[in-house]
GROMACS .gro file of C-alpha atoms in nm:
model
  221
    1UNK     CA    1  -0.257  -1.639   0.742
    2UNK     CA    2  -0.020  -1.420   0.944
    3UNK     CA    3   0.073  -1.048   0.800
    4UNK     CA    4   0.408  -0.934   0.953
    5UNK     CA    5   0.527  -0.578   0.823
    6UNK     CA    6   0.622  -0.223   0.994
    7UNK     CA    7   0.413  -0.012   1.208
    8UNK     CA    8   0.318   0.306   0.963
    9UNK     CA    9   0.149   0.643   0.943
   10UNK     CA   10  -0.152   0.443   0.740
   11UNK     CA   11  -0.178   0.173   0.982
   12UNK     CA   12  -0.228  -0.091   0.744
   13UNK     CA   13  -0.187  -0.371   0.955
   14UNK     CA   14  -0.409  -0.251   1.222
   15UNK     CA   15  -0.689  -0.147   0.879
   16UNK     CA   16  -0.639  -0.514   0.771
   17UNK     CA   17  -0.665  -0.718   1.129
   18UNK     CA   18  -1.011  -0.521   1.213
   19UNK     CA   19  -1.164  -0.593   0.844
   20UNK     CA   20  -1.499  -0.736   0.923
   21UNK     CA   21  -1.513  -0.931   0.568
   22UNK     CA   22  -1.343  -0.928   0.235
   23UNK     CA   23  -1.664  -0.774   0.032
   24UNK     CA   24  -1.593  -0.448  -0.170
   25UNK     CA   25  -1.812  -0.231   0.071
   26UNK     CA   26  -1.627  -0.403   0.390
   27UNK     CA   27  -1.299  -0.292   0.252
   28UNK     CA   28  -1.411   0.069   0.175
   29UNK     CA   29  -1.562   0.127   0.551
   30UNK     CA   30  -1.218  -0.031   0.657
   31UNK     CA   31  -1.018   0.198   0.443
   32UNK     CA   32  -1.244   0.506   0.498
   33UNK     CA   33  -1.054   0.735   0.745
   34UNK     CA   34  -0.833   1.065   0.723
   35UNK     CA   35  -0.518   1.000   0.605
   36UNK     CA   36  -0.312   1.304   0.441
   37UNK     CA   37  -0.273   1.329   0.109
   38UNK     CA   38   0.035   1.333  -0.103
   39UNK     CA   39   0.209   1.257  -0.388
   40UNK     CA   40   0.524   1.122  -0.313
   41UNK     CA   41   0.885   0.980  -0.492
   42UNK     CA   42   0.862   0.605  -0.320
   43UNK     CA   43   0.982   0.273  -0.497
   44UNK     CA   44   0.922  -0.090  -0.405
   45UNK     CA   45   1.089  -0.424  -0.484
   46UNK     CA   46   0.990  -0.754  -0.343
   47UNK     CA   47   1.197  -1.027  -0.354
   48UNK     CA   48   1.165  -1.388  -0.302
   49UNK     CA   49   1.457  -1.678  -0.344
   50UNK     CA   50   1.403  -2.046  -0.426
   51UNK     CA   51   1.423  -2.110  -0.108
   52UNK     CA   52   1.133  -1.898  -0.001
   53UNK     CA   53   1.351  -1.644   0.192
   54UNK     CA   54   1.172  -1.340   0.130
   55UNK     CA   55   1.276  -0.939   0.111
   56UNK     CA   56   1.114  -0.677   0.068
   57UNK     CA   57   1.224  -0.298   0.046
   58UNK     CA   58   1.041   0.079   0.008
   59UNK     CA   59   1.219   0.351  -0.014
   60UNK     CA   60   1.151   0.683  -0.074
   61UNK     CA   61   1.278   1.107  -0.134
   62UNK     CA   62   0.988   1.220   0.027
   63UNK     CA   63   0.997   1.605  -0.063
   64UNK     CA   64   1.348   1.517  -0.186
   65UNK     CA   65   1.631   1.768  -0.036
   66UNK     CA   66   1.789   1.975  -0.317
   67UNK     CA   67   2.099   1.782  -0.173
   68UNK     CA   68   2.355   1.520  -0.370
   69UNK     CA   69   2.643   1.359  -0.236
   70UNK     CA   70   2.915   1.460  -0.443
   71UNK     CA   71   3.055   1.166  -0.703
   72UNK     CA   72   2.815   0.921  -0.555
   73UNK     CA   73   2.501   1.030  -0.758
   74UNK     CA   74   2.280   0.950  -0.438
   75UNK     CA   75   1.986   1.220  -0.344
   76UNK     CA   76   1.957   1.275  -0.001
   77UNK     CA   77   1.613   1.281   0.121
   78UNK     CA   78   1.407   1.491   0.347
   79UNK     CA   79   1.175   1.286   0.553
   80UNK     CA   80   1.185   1.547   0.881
   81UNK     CA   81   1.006   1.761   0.707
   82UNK     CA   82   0.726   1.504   0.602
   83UNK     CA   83   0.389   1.658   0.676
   84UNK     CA   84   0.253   1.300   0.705
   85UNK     CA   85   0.533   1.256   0.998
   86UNK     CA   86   0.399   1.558   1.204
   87UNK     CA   87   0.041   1.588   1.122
   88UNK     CA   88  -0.201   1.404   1.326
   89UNK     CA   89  -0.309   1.051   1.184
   90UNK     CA   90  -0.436   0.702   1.233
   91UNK     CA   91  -0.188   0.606   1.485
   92UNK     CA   92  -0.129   0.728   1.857
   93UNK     CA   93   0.151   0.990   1.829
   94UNK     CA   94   0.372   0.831   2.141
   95UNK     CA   95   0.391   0.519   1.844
   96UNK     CA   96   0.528   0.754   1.623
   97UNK     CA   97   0.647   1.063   1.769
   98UNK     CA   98   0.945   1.239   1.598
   99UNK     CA   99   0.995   1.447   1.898
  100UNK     CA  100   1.102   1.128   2.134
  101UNK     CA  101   1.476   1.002   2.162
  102UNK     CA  102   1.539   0.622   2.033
  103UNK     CA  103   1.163   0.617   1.855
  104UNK     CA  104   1.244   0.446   1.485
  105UNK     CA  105   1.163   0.681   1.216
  106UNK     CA  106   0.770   0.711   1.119
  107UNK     CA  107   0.627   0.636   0.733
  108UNK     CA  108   0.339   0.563   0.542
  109UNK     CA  109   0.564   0.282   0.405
  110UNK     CA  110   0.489  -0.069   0.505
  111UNK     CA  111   0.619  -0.380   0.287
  112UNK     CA  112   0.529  -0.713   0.415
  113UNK     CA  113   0.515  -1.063   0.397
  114UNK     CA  114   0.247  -1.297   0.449
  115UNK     CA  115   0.307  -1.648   0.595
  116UNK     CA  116   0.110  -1.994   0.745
  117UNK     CA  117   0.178  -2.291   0.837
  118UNK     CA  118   0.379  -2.408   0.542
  119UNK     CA  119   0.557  -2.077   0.537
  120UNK     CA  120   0.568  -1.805   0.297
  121UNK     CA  121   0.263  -1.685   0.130
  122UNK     CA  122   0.317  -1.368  -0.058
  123UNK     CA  123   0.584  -1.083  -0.003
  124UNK     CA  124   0.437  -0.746  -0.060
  125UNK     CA  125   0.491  -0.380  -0.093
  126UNK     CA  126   0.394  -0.052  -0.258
  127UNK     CA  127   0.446   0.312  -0.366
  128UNK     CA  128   0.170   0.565  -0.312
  129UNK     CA  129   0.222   0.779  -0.024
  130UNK     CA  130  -0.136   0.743   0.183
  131UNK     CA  131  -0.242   0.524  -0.099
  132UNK     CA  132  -0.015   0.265   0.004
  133UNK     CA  133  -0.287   0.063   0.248
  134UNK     CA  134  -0.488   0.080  -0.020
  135UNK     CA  135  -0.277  -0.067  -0.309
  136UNK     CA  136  -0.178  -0.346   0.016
  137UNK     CA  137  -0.495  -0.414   0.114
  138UNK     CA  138  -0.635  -0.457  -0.271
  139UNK     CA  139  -0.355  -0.684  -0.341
  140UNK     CA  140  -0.405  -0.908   0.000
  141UNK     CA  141  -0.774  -0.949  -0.026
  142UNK     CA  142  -0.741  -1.045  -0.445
  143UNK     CA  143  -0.482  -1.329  -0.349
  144UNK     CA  144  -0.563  -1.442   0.002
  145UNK     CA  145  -0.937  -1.400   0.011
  146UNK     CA  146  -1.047  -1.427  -0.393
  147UNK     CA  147  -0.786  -1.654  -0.526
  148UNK     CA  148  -0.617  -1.444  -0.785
  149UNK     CA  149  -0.245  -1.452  -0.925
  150UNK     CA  150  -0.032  -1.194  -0.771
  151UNK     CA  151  -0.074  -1.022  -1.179
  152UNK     CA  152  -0.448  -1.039  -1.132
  153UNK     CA  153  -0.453  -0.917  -0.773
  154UNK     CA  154  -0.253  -0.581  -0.878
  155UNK     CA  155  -0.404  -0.546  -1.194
  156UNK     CA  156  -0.720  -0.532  -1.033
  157UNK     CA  157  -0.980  -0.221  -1.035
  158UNK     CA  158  -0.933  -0.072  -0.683
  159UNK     CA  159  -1.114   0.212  -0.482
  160UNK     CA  160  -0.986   0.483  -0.250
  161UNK     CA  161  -1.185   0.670   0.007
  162UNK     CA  162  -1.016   1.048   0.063
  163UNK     CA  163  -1.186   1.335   0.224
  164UNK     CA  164  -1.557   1.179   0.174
  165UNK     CA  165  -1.554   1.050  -0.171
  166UNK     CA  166  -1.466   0.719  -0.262
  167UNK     CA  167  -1.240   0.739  -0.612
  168UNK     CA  168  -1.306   0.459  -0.843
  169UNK     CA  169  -1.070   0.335  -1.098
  170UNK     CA  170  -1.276   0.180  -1.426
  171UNK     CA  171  -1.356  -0.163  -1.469
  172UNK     CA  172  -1.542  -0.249  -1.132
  173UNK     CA  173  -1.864  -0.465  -1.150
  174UNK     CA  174  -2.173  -0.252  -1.170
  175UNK     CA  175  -2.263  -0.495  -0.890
  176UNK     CA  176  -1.962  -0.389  -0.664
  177UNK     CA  177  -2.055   0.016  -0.752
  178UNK     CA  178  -2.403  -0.070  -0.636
  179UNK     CA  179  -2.333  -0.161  -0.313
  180UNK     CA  180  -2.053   0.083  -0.234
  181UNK     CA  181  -2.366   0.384  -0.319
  182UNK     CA  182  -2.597   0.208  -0.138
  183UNK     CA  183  -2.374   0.183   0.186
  184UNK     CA  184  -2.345   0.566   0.161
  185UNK     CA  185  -2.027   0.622  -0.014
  186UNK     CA  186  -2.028   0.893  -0.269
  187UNK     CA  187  -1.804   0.776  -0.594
  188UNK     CA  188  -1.590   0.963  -0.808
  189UNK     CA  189  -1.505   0.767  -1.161
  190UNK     CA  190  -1.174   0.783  -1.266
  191UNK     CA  191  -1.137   0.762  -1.666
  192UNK     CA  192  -0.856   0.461  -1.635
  193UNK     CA  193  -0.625   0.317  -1.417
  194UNK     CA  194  -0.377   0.584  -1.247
  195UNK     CA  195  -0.073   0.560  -0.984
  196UNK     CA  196  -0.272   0.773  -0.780
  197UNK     CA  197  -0.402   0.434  -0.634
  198UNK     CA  198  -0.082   0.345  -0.537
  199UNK     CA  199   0.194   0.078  -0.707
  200UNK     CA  200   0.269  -0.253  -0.538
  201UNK     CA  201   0.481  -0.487  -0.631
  202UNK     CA  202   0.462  -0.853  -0.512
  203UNK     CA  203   0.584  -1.228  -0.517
  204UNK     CA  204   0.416  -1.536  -0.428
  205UNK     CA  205   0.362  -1.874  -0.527
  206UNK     CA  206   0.167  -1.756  -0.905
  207UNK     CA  207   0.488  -1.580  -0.946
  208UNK     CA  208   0.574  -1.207  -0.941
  209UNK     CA  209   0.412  -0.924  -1.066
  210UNK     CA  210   0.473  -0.505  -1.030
  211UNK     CA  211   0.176  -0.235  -1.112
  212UNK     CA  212   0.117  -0.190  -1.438
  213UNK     CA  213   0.013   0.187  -1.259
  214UNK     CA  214   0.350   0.286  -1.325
  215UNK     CA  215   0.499   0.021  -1.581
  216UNK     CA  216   0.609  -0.212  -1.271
  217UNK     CA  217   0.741  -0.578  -1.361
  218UNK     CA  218   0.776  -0.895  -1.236
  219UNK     CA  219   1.045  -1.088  -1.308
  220UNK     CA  220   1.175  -1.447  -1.210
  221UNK     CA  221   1.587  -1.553  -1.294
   0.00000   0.00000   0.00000
């Protein structure tokens, strides 16, 4: 398979192409690195047409401006004041730099679509600030590498490593938790599902699905 999408602040292409398997504890070592932390005010929608032209789109506030355009109802965002924008990360800063004329804006936002020789696999994105890669890279190894739906491959249990602990949502196989303390990683259980793991949404060929995180759908017309 092929994964196209945007260079980003989580680099979750870059996390996905050096994956060394598909195993829980190979996805927690590729995961495992400082990213900032934030909540954030992002939406996704993936959309895919009969005729397998896919789009999908993020958008998001960030710390949201204070600022309205007048009789349009639109917030204006404020993403040059994005810590994540300015604050070193994952990515070499000449990739990303704010400070250089023509350079396309920087994110943690990264929707993208999967595709082999037949063409499309699976469109993809997600909400979650730096738990965005995570909530991708979940969703990519349940459908590409495990087989799942797209519903079962969101749905999922996932894990998130941040500032040396490795948060758990509920419902992973004792097996699974195992292995993740025996590589070294120190768990945190969360009490049930939460956004805080991020909220993709995603189409492909079992249909479409959205998190149920944060009451996401999928629908087909």
């Amino acid at each position: 398979h092929d994964v196209h999408g945007r260079l980003d602040l989580n680099a979750a292409l870059p996390t996905l192409a050096g994956m060394t398997g598909t195993d829980p504890v190979s996805v927690a070592r590729a995961l495992d690195n400082q990213i900032p932390l934030k909540t954030g005010s992002t939406t996704n929608i993936s959309v895919v047409d009969a005729e397998g032209n896919a789009c999908v789109v993020t958008t998001t506030l960030g710390l949201g401006s204070g600022v309205w355009i007048r009789g349009r109802g639109i917030h204006l965002n404020s993403m040059l004041g994005e810590t994540e924008l300015l604050a070193p990360g994952p990515l070499p800063r000449d990739q990303l730099s704010l400070s250089q004329p023509g350079n396309r804006m920087a994110s943690m936002m990264c929707p993208l679509v999967v595709t082999n020789g037949d063409g499309l696999v699976l469109a993809a994105g997600s909400a979650g600030a730096s738990r965005i890669r995570t909530a991708l890279t979940h969703t990519l190894v349940g459908v590409l590498a495990d087989g799942l739906s797209v519903a079962e491959a969101i749905a999922r249990p996932r894990f998130h490593p941040a500032n040396g602990i490795l948060h758990v949502e509920p419902g992973l196989p004792e097996s699974t938790l195992d292995a993740l303390a025996e590589a070294g990683f120190t768990l945190r259980h969360w009490d049930a599902p939460d956004l805080y793991f991020g909220g993709a949404s995603a189409v492909g060929a079992s249909g479409a699905a959205g998190d149920p995180r944060r009451g996401g759908k999928g629908v087909l017309v």
